[in-house]
PDB file of C-alpha atoms in Angstrom:
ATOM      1  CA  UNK G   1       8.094   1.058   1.905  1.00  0.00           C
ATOM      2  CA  UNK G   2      10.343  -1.553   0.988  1.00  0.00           C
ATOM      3  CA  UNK G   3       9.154  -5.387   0.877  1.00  0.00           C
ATOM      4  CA  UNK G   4      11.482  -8.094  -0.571  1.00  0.00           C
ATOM      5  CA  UNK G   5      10.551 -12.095  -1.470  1.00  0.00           C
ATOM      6  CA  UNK G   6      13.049 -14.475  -2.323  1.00  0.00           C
ATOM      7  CA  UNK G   7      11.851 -17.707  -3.730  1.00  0.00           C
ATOM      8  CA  UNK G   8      14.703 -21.107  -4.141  1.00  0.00           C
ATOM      9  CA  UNK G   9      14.378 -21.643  -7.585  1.00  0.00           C
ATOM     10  CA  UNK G  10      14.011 -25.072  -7.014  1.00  0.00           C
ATOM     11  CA  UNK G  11      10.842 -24.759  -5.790  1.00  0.00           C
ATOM     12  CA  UNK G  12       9.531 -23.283  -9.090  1.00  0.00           C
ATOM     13  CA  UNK G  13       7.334 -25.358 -11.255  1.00  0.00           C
ATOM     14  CA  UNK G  14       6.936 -23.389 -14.625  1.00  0.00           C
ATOM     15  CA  UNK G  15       8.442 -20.912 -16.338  1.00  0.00           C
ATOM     16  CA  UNK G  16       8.632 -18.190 -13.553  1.00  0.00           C
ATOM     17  CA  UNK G  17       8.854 -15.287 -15.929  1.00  0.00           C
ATOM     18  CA  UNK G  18       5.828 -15.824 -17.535  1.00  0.00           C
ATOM     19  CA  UNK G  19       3.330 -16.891 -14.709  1.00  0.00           C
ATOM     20  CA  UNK G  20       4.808 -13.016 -13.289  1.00  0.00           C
ATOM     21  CA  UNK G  21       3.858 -11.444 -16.117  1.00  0.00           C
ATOM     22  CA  UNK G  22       0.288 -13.121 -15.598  1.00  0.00           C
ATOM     23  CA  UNK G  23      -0.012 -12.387 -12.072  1.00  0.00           C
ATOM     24  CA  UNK G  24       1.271  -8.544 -12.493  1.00  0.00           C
ATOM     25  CA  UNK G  25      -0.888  -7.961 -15.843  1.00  0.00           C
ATOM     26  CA  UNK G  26      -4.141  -8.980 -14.162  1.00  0.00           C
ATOM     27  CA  UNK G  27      -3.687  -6.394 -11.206  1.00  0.00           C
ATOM     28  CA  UNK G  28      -3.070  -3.865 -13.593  1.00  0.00           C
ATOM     29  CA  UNK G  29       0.879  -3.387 -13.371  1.00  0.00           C
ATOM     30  CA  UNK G  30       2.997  -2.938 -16.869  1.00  0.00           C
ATOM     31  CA  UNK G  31       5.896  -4.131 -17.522  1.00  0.00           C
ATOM     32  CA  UNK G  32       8.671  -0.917 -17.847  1.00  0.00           C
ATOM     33  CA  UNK G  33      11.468  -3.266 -18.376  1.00  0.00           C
ATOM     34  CA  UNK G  34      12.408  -6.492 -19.353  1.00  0.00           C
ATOM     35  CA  UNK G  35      15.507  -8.660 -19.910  1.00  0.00           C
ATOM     36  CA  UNK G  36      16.712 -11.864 -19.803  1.00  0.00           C
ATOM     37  CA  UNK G  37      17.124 -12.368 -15.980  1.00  0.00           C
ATOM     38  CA  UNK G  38      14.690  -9.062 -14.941  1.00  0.00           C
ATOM     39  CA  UNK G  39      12.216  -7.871 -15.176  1.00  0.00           C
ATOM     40  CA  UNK G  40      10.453  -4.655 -14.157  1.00  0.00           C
ATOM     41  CA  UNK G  41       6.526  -3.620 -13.432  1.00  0.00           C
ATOM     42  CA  UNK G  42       5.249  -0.217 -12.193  1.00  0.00           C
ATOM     43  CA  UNK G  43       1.869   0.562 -11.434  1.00  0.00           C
ATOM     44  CA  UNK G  44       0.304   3.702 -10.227  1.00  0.00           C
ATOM     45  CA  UNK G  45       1.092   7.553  -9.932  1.00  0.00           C
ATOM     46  CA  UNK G  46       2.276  10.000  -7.370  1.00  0.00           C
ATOM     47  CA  UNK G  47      -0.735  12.434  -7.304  1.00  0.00           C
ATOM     48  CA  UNK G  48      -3.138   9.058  -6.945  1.00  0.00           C
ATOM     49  CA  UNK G  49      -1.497   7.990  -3.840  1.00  0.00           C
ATOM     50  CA  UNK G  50      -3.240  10.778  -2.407  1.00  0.00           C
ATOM     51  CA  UNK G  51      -6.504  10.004  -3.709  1.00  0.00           C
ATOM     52  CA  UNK G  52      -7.158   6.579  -3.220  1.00  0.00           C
ATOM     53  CA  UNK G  53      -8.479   4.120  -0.556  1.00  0.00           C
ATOM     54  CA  UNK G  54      -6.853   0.794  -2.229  1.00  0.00           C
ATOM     55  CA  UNK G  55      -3.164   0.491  -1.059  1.00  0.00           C
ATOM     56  CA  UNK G  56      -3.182  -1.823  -4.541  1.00  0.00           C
ATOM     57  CA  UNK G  57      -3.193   1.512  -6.522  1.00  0.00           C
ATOM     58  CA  UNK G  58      -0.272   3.112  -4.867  1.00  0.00           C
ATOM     59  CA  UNK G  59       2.406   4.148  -7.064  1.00  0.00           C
ATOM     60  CA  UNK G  60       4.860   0.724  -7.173  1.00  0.00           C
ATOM     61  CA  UNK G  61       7.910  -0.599  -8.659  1.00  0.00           C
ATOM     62  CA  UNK G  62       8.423  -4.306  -8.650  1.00  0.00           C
ATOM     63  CA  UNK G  63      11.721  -5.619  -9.787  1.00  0.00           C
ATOM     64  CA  UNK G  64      12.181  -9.021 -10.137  1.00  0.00           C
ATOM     65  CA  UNK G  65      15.819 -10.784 -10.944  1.00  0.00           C
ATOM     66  CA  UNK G  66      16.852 -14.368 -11.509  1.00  0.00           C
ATOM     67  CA  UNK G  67      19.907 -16.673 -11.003  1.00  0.00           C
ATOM     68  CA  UNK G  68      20.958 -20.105 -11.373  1.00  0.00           C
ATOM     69  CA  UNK G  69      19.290 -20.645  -7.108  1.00  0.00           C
ATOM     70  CA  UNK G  70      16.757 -17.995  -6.557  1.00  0.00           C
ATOM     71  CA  UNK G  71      14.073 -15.479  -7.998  1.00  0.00           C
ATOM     72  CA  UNK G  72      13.968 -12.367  -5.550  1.00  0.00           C
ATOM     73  CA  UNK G  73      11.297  -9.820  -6.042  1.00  0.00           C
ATOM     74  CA  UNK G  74      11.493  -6.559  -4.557  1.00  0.00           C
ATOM     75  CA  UNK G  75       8.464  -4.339  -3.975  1.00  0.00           C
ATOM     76  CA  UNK G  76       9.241  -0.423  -4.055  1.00  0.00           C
ATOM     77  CA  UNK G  77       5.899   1.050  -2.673  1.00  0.00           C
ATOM     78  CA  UNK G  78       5.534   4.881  -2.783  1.00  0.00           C
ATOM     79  CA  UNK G  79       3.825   6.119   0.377  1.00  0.00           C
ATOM     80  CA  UNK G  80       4.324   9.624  -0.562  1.00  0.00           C
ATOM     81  CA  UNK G  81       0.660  11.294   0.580  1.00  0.00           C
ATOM     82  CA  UNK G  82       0.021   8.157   2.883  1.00  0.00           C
ATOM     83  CA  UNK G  83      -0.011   7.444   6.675  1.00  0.00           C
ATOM     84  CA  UNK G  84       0.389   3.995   6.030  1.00  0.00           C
ATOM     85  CA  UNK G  85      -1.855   1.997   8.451  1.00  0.00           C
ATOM     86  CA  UNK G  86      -1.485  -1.631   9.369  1.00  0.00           C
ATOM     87  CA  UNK G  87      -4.160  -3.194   7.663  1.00  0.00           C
ATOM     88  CA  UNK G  88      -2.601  -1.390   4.522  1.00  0.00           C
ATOM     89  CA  UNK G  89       0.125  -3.236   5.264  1.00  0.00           C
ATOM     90  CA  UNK G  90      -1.474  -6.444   5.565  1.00  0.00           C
ATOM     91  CA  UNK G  91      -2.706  -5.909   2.434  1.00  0.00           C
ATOM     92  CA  UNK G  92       0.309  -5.700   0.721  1.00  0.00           C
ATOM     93  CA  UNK G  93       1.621  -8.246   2.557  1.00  0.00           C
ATOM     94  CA  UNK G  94      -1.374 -10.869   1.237  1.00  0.00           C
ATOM     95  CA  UNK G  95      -0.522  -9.342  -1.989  1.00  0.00           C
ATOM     96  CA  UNK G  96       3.055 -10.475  -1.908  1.00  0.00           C
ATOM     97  CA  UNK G  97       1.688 -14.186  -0.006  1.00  0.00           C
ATOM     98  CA  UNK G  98      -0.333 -14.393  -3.158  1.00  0.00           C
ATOM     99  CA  UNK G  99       2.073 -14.150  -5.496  1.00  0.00           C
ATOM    100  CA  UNK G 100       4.096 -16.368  -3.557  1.00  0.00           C
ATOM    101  CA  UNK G 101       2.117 -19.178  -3.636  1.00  0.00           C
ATOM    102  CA  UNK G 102       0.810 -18.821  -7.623  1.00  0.00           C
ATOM    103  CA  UNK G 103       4.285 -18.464  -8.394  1.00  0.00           C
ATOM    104  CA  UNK G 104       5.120 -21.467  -6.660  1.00  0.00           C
ATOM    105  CA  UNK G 105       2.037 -23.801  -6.275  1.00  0.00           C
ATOM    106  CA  UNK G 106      -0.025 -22.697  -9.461  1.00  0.00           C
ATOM    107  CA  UNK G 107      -2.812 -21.614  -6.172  1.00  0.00           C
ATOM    108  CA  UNK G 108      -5.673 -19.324  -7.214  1.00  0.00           C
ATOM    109  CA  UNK G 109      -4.360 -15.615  -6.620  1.00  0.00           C
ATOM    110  CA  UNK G 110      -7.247 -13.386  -7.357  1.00  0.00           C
ATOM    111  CA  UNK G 111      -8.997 -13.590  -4.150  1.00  0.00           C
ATOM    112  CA  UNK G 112      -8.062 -10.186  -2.653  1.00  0.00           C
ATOM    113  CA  UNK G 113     -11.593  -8.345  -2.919  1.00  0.00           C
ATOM    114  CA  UNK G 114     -12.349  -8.657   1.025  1.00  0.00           C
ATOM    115  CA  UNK G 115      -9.064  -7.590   1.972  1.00  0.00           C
ATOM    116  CA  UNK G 116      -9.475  -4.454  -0.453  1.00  0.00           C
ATOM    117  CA  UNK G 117     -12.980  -3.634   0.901  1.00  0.00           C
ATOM    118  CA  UNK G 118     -12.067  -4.144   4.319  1.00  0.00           C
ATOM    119  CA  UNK G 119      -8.776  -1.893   4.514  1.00  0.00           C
ATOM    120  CA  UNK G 120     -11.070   1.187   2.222  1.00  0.00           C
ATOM    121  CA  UNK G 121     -13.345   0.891   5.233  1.00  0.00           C
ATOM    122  CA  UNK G 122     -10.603   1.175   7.216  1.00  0.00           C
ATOM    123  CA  UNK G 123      -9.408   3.831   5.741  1.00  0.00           C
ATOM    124  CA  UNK G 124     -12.642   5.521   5.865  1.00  0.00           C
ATOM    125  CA  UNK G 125     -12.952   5.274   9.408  1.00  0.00           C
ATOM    126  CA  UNK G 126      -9.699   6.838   9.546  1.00  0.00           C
ATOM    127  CA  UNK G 127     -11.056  10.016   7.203  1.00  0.00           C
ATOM    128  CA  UNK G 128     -14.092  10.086   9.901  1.00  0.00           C
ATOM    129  CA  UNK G 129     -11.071  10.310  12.775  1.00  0.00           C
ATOM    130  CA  UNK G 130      -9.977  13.059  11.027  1.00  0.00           C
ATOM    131  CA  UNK G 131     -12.821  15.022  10.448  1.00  0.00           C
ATOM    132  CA  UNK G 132     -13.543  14.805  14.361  1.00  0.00           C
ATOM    133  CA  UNK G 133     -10.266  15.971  15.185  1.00  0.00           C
ATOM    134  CA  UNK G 134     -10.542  18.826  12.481  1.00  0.00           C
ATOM    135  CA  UNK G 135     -13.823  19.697  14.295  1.00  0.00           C
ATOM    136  CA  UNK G 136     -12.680  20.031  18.278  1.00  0.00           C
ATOM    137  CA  UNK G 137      -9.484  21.462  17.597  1.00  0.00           C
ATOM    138  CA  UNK G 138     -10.720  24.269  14.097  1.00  0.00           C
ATOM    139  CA  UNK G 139     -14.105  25.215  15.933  1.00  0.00           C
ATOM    140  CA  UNK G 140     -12.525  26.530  19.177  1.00  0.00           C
ATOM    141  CA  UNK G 141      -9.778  28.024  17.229  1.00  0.00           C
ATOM    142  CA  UNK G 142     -11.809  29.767  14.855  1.00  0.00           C
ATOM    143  CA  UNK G 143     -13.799  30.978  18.100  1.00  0.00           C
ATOM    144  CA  UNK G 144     -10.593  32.729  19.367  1.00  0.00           C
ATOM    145  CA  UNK G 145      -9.718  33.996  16.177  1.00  0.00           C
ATOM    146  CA  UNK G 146     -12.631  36.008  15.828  1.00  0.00           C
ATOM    147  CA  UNK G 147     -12.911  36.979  19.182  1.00  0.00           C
ATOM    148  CA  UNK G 148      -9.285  38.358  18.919  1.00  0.00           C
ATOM    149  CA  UNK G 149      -9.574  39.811  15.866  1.00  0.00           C
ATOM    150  CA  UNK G 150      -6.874  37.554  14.211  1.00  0.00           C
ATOM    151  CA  UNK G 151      -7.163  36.449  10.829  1.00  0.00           C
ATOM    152  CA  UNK G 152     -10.015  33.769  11.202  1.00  0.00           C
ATOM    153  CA  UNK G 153      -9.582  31.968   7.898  1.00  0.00           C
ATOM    154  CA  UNK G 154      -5.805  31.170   8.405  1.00  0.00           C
ATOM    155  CA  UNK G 155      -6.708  30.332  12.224  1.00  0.00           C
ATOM    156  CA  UNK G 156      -8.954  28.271  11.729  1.00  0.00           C
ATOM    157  CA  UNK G 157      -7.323  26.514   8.589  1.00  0.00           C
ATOM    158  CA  UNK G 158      -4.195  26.033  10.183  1.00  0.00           C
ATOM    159  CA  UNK G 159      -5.866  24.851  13.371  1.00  0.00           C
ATOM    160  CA  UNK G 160      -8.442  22.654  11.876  1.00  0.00           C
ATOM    161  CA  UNK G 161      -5.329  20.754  10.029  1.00  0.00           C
ATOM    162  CA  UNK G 162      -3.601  20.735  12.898  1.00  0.00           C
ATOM    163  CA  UNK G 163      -6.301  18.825  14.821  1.00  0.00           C
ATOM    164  CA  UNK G 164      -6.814  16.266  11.825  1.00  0.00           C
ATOM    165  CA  UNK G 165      -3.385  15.562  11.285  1.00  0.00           C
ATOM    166  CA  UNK G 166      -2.819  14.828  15.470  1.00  0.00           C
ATOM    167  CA  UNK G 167      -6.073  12.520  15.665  1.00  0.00           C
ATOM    168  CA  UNK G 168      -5.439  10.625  13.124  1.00  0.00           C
ATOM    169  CA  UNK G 169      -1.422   9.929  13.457  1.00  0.00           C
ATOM    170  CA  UNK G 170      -3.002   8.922  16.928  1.00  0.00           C
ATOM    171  CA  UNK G 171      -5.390   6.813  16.115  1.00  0.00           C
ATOM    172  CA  UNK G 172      -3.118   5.073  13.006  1.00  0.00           C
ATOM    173  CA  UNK G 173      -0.126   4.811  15.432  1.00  0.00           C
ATOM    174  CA  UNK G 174      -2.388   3.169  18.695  1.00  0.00           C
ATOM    175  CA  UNK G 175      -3.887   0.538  16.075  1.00  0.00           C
ATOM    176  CA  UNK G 176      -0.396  -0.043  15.058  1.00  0.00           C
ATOM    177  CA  UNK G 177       0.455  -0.808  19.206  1.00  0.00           C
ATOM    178  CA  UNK G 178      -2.708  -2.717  19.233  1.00  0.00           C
ATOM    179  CA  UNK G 179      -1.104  -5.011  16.690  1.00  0.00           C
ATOM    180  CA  UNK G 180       1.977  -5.624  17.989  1.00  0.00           C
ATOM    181  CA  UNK G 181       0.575  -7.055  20.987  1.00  0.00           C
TER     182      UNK G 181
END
């Protein structure tokens, strides 16, 4: 997931390089690499994509370059292990909102604990979706697996990942609709 902000340089106050590295640092991001007119931040691993409930921790790139008109920032969020839902995506959007106006109105930008909570619970209601689906669609299937004498651990498994997966792409993909409207 790609999310880009371009800012007039104009409209910046202070020295824009250095209230980044403030904003970045205190959301736990390091800098990778920096040079006169860029500057880079990453934040995050692969393998914890797939364990975490904050969209914050996702494995991220943030490049940032500067020219005599404008400061452009470009977001490079790994999804790899995520069905990315929309009130992740409001998240990072608030995320990028916040930066946007520290960078350019000195505004307080720490503010994003409800947001967090609210999208883990989210996502939590999401695992729940999952586990039903994994329930109506493995039980039956491990039903007819034993009854015909087909491997019942595999069946099931297979079946039982099958139904997770479908509910929750459904239910993800109808809140998505919902939003849109």
């Amino acid at each position: 997931m790609k999310k880009t902000l371009k800012i007039n340089k104009e409209k910046l106050t202070d020295e824009p390089l250095d209230k980044t590295k403030s904003f970045f640092n205190s959301h736990g991001f390091k800098i990778y690499q920096e040079g006169p007119y860029s500057l880079t931040f990453q934040k995050g691993s692969t393998l914890k994509n797939m364990f975490t409930f904050n969209p914050l921790e996702w494995k991220t790139d943030v490049n940032i370059e500067i020219n005599e008109s404008s400061f452009q920032v470009e977001f490079e969020i790994n999804t790899i292990g995520q069905l990315v839902t929309s009130k992740e995506d409001d998240l990072w959007e608030k995320f990028i909102d916040n930066f946007n106006n520290y960078i350019q109105n000195n505004s307080n930008y720490t503010n994003l604990n409800n947001e967090i909570r609210a999208t883990k619970l989210t996502s939590l209601k999401y695992v729940g979706w999952a586990l039903v689906g994994a329930l109506i669609v493995g039980v039956p299937a491990s039903i007819v697996a034993y009854i015909t004498d087909i491997n019942p651990i595999g069946s099931t498994v297979i079946a039982s990942v099958t139904g997770a997966m479908s509910f929750l792409i459904d239910k993800i993909n109808k809140d998505k609709r919902k939003k849109e409207l």
